[in-house]
Amino acid sequence: MYQVPLHIVLLGVAVFLVLIAVLVLILGSRQRQTVIKKITLRELSSVWTKNGPCEIHIANLAPLWRDEKALADQEASSLVFSHKRVTEFYDRQINASWFCNAELHKEVCGKILLLLDKEGDCPSVVNAAGDVEGSWDTNTFNLLSQITLLNHTLNVAEETVKLLVQAEAQHIIPDAMIAALGHDLGKLESVRGYLYSLGEHPLAAGRPLAEIPEFKKLGRKEEITRAIKLHHKMPEGLLGKTLKKADQRARQKELEDAIERLGKDQKPEKSEAAPITKKANEESNSVPARAGNDSSAAWQAQADIYGDDAAETKKEAATPELINISAWFDAQAFLEALKPYINKMLGRRFMAFSMPDGHVYVQVKAMEEVARKMAERAGVMEIATMAQGDATMRKVLFTIVHHLRVEHNVIDRGLIKDAYFGGYFMVTTRDGKSFKGYYTPFHAEAFGSIAEMEKDKPDRLKKFQSVTAYAKKR
């Protein structure tokens, strides 16, 4: 039998395997080319949408290809005002950096300004029984009635920004701006109604604000509304207190400008102030200004605006009334709390000092601080949270001094009259210099040993040589 050589067998097997490999490759490539499955995009979307198909409004998709802030700016730029000052105010204040992340506030401010631009040429003062402005001195009312509601509102808004910038509290400017622009909307003729007739124009301001849809969406709308309602009363928090102070500052400047204009318009030979007959004031039923010099009228008006005796340096202040402080006041505790203030330097300042003649002179601010702390510990928050310069604090201080004077005899009644809680004194130093200050004079024994107090006295206070009652030059 013939045997095939081994090398020929191996060669045949190798050729066979190569043919099989080529065949597999050819068939595999043909199969990949022919297996193509087509599906619709709707079917494919199920890969990333678990809840199936849904409808999306085009407004929700627009931000994907449009700049939302640019759209808001475009809408804001379309606002057209008839008053040049409103346009300038909007460009300078509303388009400022503090509104970059407050588009909703910006829209509200724009709509308030449109309302004021249309109706704000009415007087900025209210002549309604029961309203705080209606109780102002006649001359004050007449002078301020020259200021339109629009101009007064913008003045308040500008003062608000200044105060918050000074306090480094720019973050609340958007909220405060709405409060400032809306604080007197209750004076608009279209808004006047029952609340206005009752003399509650701050309450009436809530209606036009509530009619602005964007205002309802604000997170702090309640705080803004409360600040507006209380801007003539006892405001709360930085927002409310800033609005009240801004309103007072604006009124003060408006008054000074009105006095200056009145002085320029008067003829030298006339001694009486001319009646104010501006068209904007026709409906206020105000009477001509009283006879007298402009200076006294200005000081009286300042007292009216600030609701306290800011005019005290120009005329004798009325005696404050006594109030009930028995719920929180304790005379001995009050004196003990005052003692740490005596002869203590706060930088270059002091609030109370002793003298070798047996007196301790205390600044009103020190007594006010102690009173606030005592009231707070007793839970009487109406005293503790009272705004700085609030007229009611004069009554509190007068009552305290009256109690210490009559019941405990620790106030030197020979240095101040019983109708006051303090007085002006001239302090003279050893080098001949002198300065005036307002102090309440206590008998030193109410605080302990005068020798001990003088021993611990700082060098600067030891230079005080004498303290005498200040006599006005006439």
Coordinates of C-alpha atoms in Angstrom, one line a residue:
M1 CA 0.0 0.0 0.0
Y2 CA 1.2 3.5 -0.9
Q3 CA 1.5 5.9 2.1
V4 CA 1.0 9.7 1.6
P5 CA 3.9 11.6 3.0
L6 CA 3.3 13.4 6.3
H7 CA 4.3 16.8 5.1
I8 CA 1.7 16.6 2.3
V9 CA -1.1 15.8 4.9
L10 CA -0.1 18.7 7.1
L11 CA -0.1 21.0 4.1
G12 CA -3.6 19.9 3.1
V13 CA -5.0 20.5 6.6
A14 CA -3.5 24.0 6.7
V15 CA -5.1 24.9 3.4
F16 CA -8.4 23.6 4.6
L17 CA -8.3 25.7 7.7
V18 CA -7.4 28.8 5.8
L19 CA -10.4 28.2 3.4
I20 CA -12.7 27.9 6.4
A21 CA -11.4 31.2 8.0
V22 CA -11.9 33.1 4.7
L23 CA -15.4 31.8 4.4
V24 CA -16.3 32.8 8.0
L25 CA -15.0 36.3 7.4
I26 CA -17.0 36.7 4.1
L27 CA -20.2 35.5 5.6
G28 CA -19.8 37.6 8.8
S29 CA -19.3 40.8 6.9
R30 CA -22.3 40.2 4.7
Q31 CA -24.5 39.5 7.8
R32 CA -23.4 42.9 9.4
Q33 CA -24.2 44.8 6.3
T34 CA -27.6 43.4 5.9
V35 CA -28.8 43.5 9.6
I36 CA -30.0 47.2 9.8
K37 CA -33.0 48.0 11.9
K38 CA -34.8 51.3 11.5
I39 CA -36.8 52.9 14.4
T40 CA -38.6 56.3 14.8
L41 CA -37.2 59.1 17.0
R42 CA -40.5 58.9 19.1
E43 CA -39.6 55.2 19.8
L44 CA -36.0 56.0 20.5
S45 CA -37.0 58.8 23.0
S46 CA -38.2 56.1 25.4
V47 CA -34.5 55.5 26.2
W48 CA -34.3 58.8 28.1
T49 CA -37.9 59.6 29.0
K50 CA -39.3 57.3 31.6
N51 CA -42.7 58.9 31.9
G52 CA -43.5 58.7 28.2
P53 CA -44.3 61.6 25.9
C54 CA -45.3 65.0 27.3
E55 CA -45.9 68.6 26.2
I56 CA -43.4 71.4 27.0
H57 CA -44.4 75.0 26.5
I58 CA -42.2 77.0 24.2
A59 CA -41.6 79.6 27.0
N60 CA -39.8 76.9 29.0
L61 CA -37.6 76.1 26.1
A62 CA -36.8 79.6 25.2
P63 CA -34.0 80.1 27.8
L64 CA -32.1 77.3 26.1
W65 CA -31.3 79.6 23.2
R66 CA -32.2 83.1 24.5
D67 CA -30.5 85.2 27.3
E68 CA -33.2 85.6 30.0
K69 CA -31.6 88.7 31.6
A70 CA -31.2 90.3 28.1
L71 CA -35.0 89.7 27.6
A72 CA -35.7 91.4 31.0
D73 CA -33.5 94.3 30.1
Q74 CA -35.1 94.7 26.8
E75 CA -38.5 94.8 28.4
A76 CA -37.4 97.3 31.0
S77 CA -35.8 99.5 28.4
S78 CA -39.3 99.8 26.7
L79 CA -40.6 101.8 29.7
V80 CA -41.3 105.3 28.7
F81 CA -41.8 108.1 31.3
S82 CA -43.1 111.6 30.7
H83 CA -41.0 113.1 33.5
K84 CA -37.3 113.6 32.8
R85 CA -36.5 113.1 36.5
V86 CA -38.2 109.7 36.6
T87 CA -36.2 108.5 33.5
E88 CA -32.9 109.7 35.0
F89 CA -33.8 108.1 38.3
Y90 CA -34.6 104.7 36.7
D91 CA -31.4 104.7 34.7
R92 CA -29.3 105.7 37.8
Q93 CA -31.0 103.7 40.6
I94 CA -33.1 100.9 39.1
N95 CA -30.5 99.9 36.5
A96 CA -27.8 99.9 39.3
S97 CA -25.8 96.9 40.3
W98 CA -27.9 96.0 43.3
F99 CA -30.8 95.0 41.0
C100 CA -28.6 92.5 39.0
N101 CA -30.1 89.5 40.8
A102 CA -33.5 91.1 41.6
E103 CA -35.4 91.2 38.3
L104 CA -38.7 90.8 40.0
H105 CA -38.0 93.8 42.3
K106 CA -37.0 95.7 39.2
E107 CA -40.3 95.0 37.5
V108 CA -42.3 96.1 40.6
C109 CA -40.3 99.4 40.8
G110 CA -40.9 100.0 37.1
K111 CA -44.6 99.7 37.5
I112 CA -44.7 101.9 40.6
L113 CA -42.8 104.5 38.7
L114 CA -45.2 104.4 35.8
L115 CA -48.1 105.0 38.2
L116 CA -46.3 107.9 39.9
D117 CA -45.3 109.3 36.5
K118 CA -49.0 109.3 35.5
E119 CA -50.6 110.5 38.8
G120 CA -47.8 111.9 41.0
D121 CA -48.2 115.6 40.3
C122 CA -50.6 115.8 43.2
P123 CA -49.5 117.4 46.6
S124 CA -47.2 115.2 48.8
V125 CA -49.0 116.2 52.0
V126 CA -52.4 115.0 53.3
N127 CA -55.0 117.4 54.7
A128 CA -57.1 114.8 56.4
A129 CA -58.3 114.8 60.0
G130 CA -56.3 112.2 62.0
D131 CA -53.4 112.0 59.6
V132 CA -50.0 112.8 61.1
E133 CA -49.4 115.4 58.3
G134 CA -52.7 117.0 58.9
S135 CA -51.6 117.8 62.4
W136 CA -48.5 119.7 61.3
D137 CA -48.1 123.4 61.8
T138 CA -50.0 125.4 59.2
N139 CA -46.8 127.0 57.9
T140 CA -45.1 123.6 57.6
F141 CA -48.0 122.1 55.7
N142 CA -48.1 125.0 53.3
L143 CA -44.4 124.9 52.6
L144 CA -44.3 121.1 52.0
S145 CA -47.5 121.2 49.9
Q146 CA -45.4 122.7 47.2
I147 CA -43.6 119.4 46.8
T148 CA -45.3 117.0 44.4
L149 CA -45.9 113.4 45.5
L150 CA -43.6 112.3 42.6
N151 CA -40.7 114.4 43.7
H152 CA -41.1 113.6 47.4
T153 CA -41.2 109.9 46.6
L154 CA -38.0 110.1 44.5
N155 CA -36.4 112.1 47.3
V156 CA -37.2 109.4 49.8
A157 CA -35.9 106.7 47.5
E158 CA -32.6 108.5 47.0
E159 CA -32.2 109.0 50.8
T160 CA -33.0 105.3 51.4
V161 CA -30.2 104.3 49.0
K162 CA -27.7 106.7 50.7
L163 CA -28.6 105.3 54.2
L164 CA -28.2 101.7 53.2
V165 CA -24.9 102.3 51.4
Q166 CA -23.6 104.1 54.5
A167 CA -24.7 101.1 56.6
E168 CA -23.1 98.7 54.1
A169 CA -26.5 97.0 53.7
Q170 CA -26.9 97.2 49.9
H171 CA -28.3 93.7 49.9
I172 CA -31.7 95.0 51.1
I173 CA -31.9 98.0 48.6
P174 CA -34.3 96.1 46.3
D175 CA -36.8 95.5 49.1
A176 CA -36.2 99.0 50.5
M177 CA -36.6 100.6 47.1
I178 CA -40.1 99.2 46.7
A179 CA -41.0 100.4 50.2
A180 CA -39.6 103.9 49.4
L181 CA -41.4 104.2 46.1
G182 CA -44.6 102.8 47.4
H183 CA -44.8 104.4 50.9
D184 CA -47.1 107.2 49.9
L185 CA -49.1 105.6 47.1
G186 CA -52.2 106.1 49.4
K187 CA -52.1 109.8 48.5
L188 CA -52.8 109.2 44.8
E189 CA -56.2 110.6 43.8
S190 CA -57.2 107.2 42.2
V191 CA -56.5 105.5 45.5
R192 CA -58.1 107.9 47.9
G193 CA -61.0 106.3 49.8
Y194 CA -62.2 105.4 53.2
L195 CA -58.7 104.9 54.7
Y196 CA -57.5 108.1 53.3
S197 CA -60.4 110.0 54.8
L198 CA -59.5 108.5 58.2
G199 CA -56.0 109.9 57.9
E200 CA -54.4 106.5 57.3
H201 CA -52.6 107.1 54.0
P202 CA -49.9 104.5 54.9
L203 CA -52.6 101.8 55.1
A204 CA -54.1 103.0 51.9
A205 CA -50.8 102.4 50.1
G206 CA -51.3 98.7 50.3
R207 CA -54.1 98.6 47.7
P208 CA -52.1 99.7 44.6
L209 CA -49.2 97.5 45.6
A210 CA -51.4 94.5 45.9
E211 CA -52.7 95.1 42.3
I212 CA -49.1 94.6 41.0
P213 CA -48.9 90.8 40.2
E214 CA -45.1 90.7 40.6
F215 CA -45.3 92.2 44.1
K216 CA -47.3 89.2 45.3
K217 CA -44.4 86.9 44.2
L218 CA -41.8 88.7 46.4
G219 CA -40.5 86.7 49.3
R220 CA -40.5 89.7 51.7
K221 CA -43.7 91.4 50.6
E222 CA -45.0 91.3 54.2
E223 CA -42.0 93.1 55.6
I224 CA -42.2 95.7 52.9
T225 CA -45.9 96.3 53.5
R226 CA -45.3 96.5 57.3
A227 CA -42.5 99.1 56.8
I228 CA -44.9 101.2 54.7
K229 CA -47.7 101.0 57.3
L230 CA -45.4 102.0 60.1
H231 CA -43.3 104.7 58.5
H232 CA -45.0 107.5 60.5
K233 CA -45.2 105.4 63.7
M234 CA -42.8 102.9 65.4
P235 CA -41.1 101.0 62.6
E236 CA -39.5 97.6 63.1
G237 CA -36.2 96.2 61.7
L238 CA -33.6 97.9 59.4
L239 CA -36.1 98.1 56.5
G240 CA -38.8 100.0 58.5
K241 CA -36.4 102.2 60.4
T242 CA -34.5 103.1 57.2
L243 CA -37.7 104.1 55.5
K244 CA -38.8 106.3 58.3
K245 CA -35.4 108.0 58.6
A246 CA -35.2 108.5 54.8
D247 CA -38.7 110.1 54.8
Q248 CA -37.6 112.5 57.6
R249 CA -34.4 113.4 55.8
A250 CA -36.2 114.0 52.6
R251 CA -38.8 116.2 54.3
Q252 CA -36.1 118.2 56.1
K253 CA -34.3 119.0 52.8
E254 CA -37.6 119.8 51.0
L255 CA -38.4 122.2 53.8
E256 CA -35.0 123.9 53.7
D257 CA -35.4 124.3 49.9
A258 CA -38.9 125.7 50.3
I259 CA -37.8 128.2 52.9
E260 CA -35.0 129.3 50.7
R261 CA -37.3 129.8 47.7
L262 CA -39.8 131.6 49.8
G263 CA -37.1 134.0 51.0
K264 CA -36.0 134.7 47.4
D265 CA -39.5 135.3 46.2
Q266 CA -40.5 137.8 49.1
K267 CA -40.1 141.5 48.6
P268 CA -37.9 143.2 51.2
E269 CA -40.5 145.7 52.3
K270 CA -43.0 143.0 53.2
S271 CA -42.7 141.3 56.6
E272 CA -45.4 138.6 56.2
A273 CA -44.9 135.4 54.3
A274 CA -46.8 135.3 51.1
P275 CA -49.6 132.8 50.7
I276 CA -48.8 129.7 48.8
T277 CA -51.1 129.4 45.8
K278 CA -49.5 126.7 43.7
K279 CA -52.0 124.8 41.5
A280 CA -51.0 121.5 43.0
N281 CA -52.2 122.7 46.4
E282 CA -55.6 124.0 45.5
E283 CA -57.5 121.0 46.8
S284 CA -55.7 120.9 50.2
N285 CA -57.7 123.8 51.6
S286 CA -54.6 125.2 53.3
V287 CA -54.5 128.8 54.6
P288 CA -51.7 131.4 54.0
A289 CA -48.6 131.1 56.1
R290 CA -48.5 132.9 59.4
A291 CA -46.7 136.2 59.9
G292 CA -43.2 135.9 61.3
N293 CA -39.7 135.3 60.2
D294 CA -38.7 132.3 58.1
S295 CA -36.3 131.0 60.7
S296 CA -38.9 130.3 63.4
A297 CA -41.1 128.7 60.8
A298 CA -38.3 126.4 59.7
W299 CA -37.6 125.3 63.3
Q300 CA -41.2 124.7 64.0
A301 CA -41.5 122.7 60.8
Q302 CA -38.5 120.6 61.7
A303 CA -40.2 119.6 65.0
D304 CA -43.3 118.7 63.0
I305 CA -41.4 116.5 60.6
Y306 CA -39.4 114.6 63.2
G307 CA -42.2 114.3 65.6
D308 CA -40.1 115.5 68.5
D309 CA -38.7 118.7 69.9
A310 CA -35.9 119.1 67.3
A311 CA -36.6 122.8 67.5
E312 CA -35.8 122.9 71.2
T313 CA -32.7 125.0 70.6
K314 CA -34.8 127.8 69.1
K315 CA -37.8 127.8 71.5
E316 CA -38.7 126.5 74.9
A317 CA -39.7 122.9 74.7
A318 CA -43.0 121.8 76.2
T319 CA -42.7 119.7 79.4
P320 CA -42.9 116.0 78.5
E321 CA -45.7 114.1 80.2
L322 CA -45.1 111.4 82.8
I323 CA -45.8 107.8 81.8
N324 CA -46.1 104.6 83.8
I325 CA -42.8 102.8 84.1
S326 CA -43.5 100.8 87.2
A327 CA -43.6 97.5 85.3
W328 CA -39.9 97.6 84.6
F329 CA -38.1 100.5 86.4
D330 CA -36.2 100.1 89.7
A331 CA -34.4 103.2 90.9
Q332 CA -31.6 101.4 92.8
A333 CA -30.9 99.0 89.9
F334 CA -30.9 102.0 87.5
L335 CA -28.3 103.8 89.6
E336 CA -26.2 100.6 89.9
A337 CA -26.3 100.2 86.1
L338 CA -25.2 103.8 85.5
K339 CA -22.2 103.5 87.8
P340 CA -19.9 101.7 85.3
Y341 CA -20.3 104.6 82.8
I342 CA -18.8 107.1 85.3
N343 CA -15.2 108.2 84.3
K344 CA -15.0 105.5 81.7
M345 CA -13.3 106.5 78.4
L346 CA -14.6 105.0 75.1
G347 CA -11.7 105.9 72.9
R348 CA -11.7 109.7 73.1
R349 CA -15.3 109.8 74.2
F350 CA -17.1 109.6 77.6
M351 CA -20.7 109.4 78.7
A352 CA -20.5 110.4 82.4
F353 CA -17.9 112.0 84.7
S354 CA -17.5 113.1 88.3
M355 CA -16.3 116.4 89.7
P356 CA -14.6 117.1 93.1
D357 CA -17.5 119.4 94.1
G358 CA -19.7 116.3 94.6
H359 CA -21.5 116.0 91.3
V360 CA -21.7 113.4 88.6
Y361 CA -22.8 114.6 85.1
V362 CA -24.4 111.9 82.9
Q363 CA -25.2 112.2 79.2
V364 CA -28.8 111.3 78.2
K365 CA -27.5 108.5 75.9
A366 CA -26.1 106.6 78.9
M367 CA -29.5 106.8 80.7
E368 CA -31.3 105.8 77.6
E369 CA -29.1 102.7 77.2
V370 CA -29.7 101.6 80.8
A371 CA -33.4 102.2 80.4
R372 CA -33.6 100.1 77.3
K373 CA -31.7 97.2 78.9
M374 CA -33.9 97.3 82.0
A375 CA -37.1 97.3 80.0
E376 CA -35.8 94.4 77.8
R377 CA -35.0 92.3 80.9
A378 CA -38.5 92.9 82.1
G379 CA -40.0 91.9 78.7
V380 CA -41.2 95.4 77.9
M381 CA -40.2 95.4 74.2
E382 CA -42.0 98.6 73.3
I383 CA -39.3 100.4 75.2
A384 CA -36.4 98.1 74.3
T385 CA -37.1 98.3 70.5
M386 CA -37.9 102.0 70.4
A387 CA -36.3 103.7 67.4
Q388 CA -33.4 106.1 68.1
G389 CA -34.7 109.6 68.5
D390 CA -38.3 108.5 69.1
A391 CA -40.4 111.1 70.8
T392 CA -41.7 108.6 73.4
M393 CA -38.1 108.2 74.7
R394 CA -38.2 111.8 76.0
K395 CA -41.2 110.8 78.1
V396 CA -39.4 107.8 79.5
L397 CA -36.3 109.8 80.4
F398 CA -38.3 112.6 81.9
T399 CA -40.3 110.1 84.0
I400 CA -37.1 108.4 85.2
V401 CA -35.4 111.7 86.2
H402 CA -38.7 113.0 87.8
H403 CA -38.8 109.8 89.9
L404 CA -35.1 110.1 91.0
R405 CA -35.6 113.8 91.7
V406 CA -38.7 113.6 93.8
E407 CA -38.6 110.1 95.3
H408 CA -34.9 109.7 95.9
N409 CA -33.5 113.2 95.8
V410 CA -30.4 112.2 93.8
I411 CA -30.8 114.9 91.1
D412 CA -29.5 118.4 91.9
R413 CA -32.7 120.4 91.5
G414 CA -30.7 123.7 91.7
L415 CA -28.9 123.0 88.4
I416 CA -31.8 122.0 86.2
K417 CA -35.5 122.9 86.3
D418 CA -38.1 120.4 87.3
A419 CA -39.6 120.6 83.8
Y420 CA -36.5 119.1 82.2
F421 CA -34.5 115.8 82.5
G422 CA -31.2 117.6 81.7
G423 CA -29.6 120.8 80.8
Y424 CA -26.7 122.5 79.0
F425 CA -23.5 122.9 80.9
M426 CA -20.2 124.6 80.0
V427 CA -17.2 122.4 80.9
T428 CA -13.9 124.4 81.3
T429 CA -10.5 122.6 81.3
R430 CA -7.3 123.6 83.0
D431 CA -5.8 125.0 79.8
G432 CA -8.6 127.5 79.5
K433 CA -10.6 125.6 76.8
S434 CA -14.3 125.0 77.1
F435 CA -17.1 123.0 75.5
K436 CA -20.8 122.7 75.9
G437 CA -22.7 119.5 76.7
Y438 CA -26.1 118.3 77.7
Y439 CA -26.1 116.5 81.0
T440 CA -28.2 115.3 83.9
P441 CA -26.5 116.4 87.2
F442 CA -26.6 113.8 89.9
H443 CA -25.4 114.0 93.6
A444 CA -22.3 111.9 93.7
E445 CA -23.2 110.1 96.8
A446 CA -25.9 108.2 94.9
F447 CA -23.1 106.2 93.3
G448 CA -20.7 105.8 96.2
S449 CA -17.6 107.6 97.4
I450 CA -16.6 110.7 95.4
A451 CA -13.0 110.2 96.5
E452 CA -12.9 106.7 95.0
M453 CA -14.4 108.0 91.7
E454 CA -11.9 110.9 91.5
K455 CA -9.0 108.5 92.3
D456 CA -9.9 106.3 89.3
K457 CA -10.5 109.2 87.0
P458 CA -8.6 109.1 83.6
D459 CA -6.1 111.8 83.0
R460 CA -8.1 113.5 80.3
L461 CA -11.1 113.9 82.6
K462 CA -8.9 115.1 85.4
K463 CA -8.2 118.2 83.3
F464 CA -11.9 119.3 83.8
Q465 CA -11.6 122.3 86.1
S466 CA -15.2 123.5 86.4
V467 CA -18.7 122.8 85.2
T468 CA -21.2 125.7 85.1
A469 CA -24.8 126.0 83.8
Y470 CA -24.8 127.3 80.3
A471 CA -26.4 130.7 79.9
K472 CA -27.8 131.7 76.5
K473 CA -26.6 135.0 75.1
R474 CA -29.5 137.3 74.4

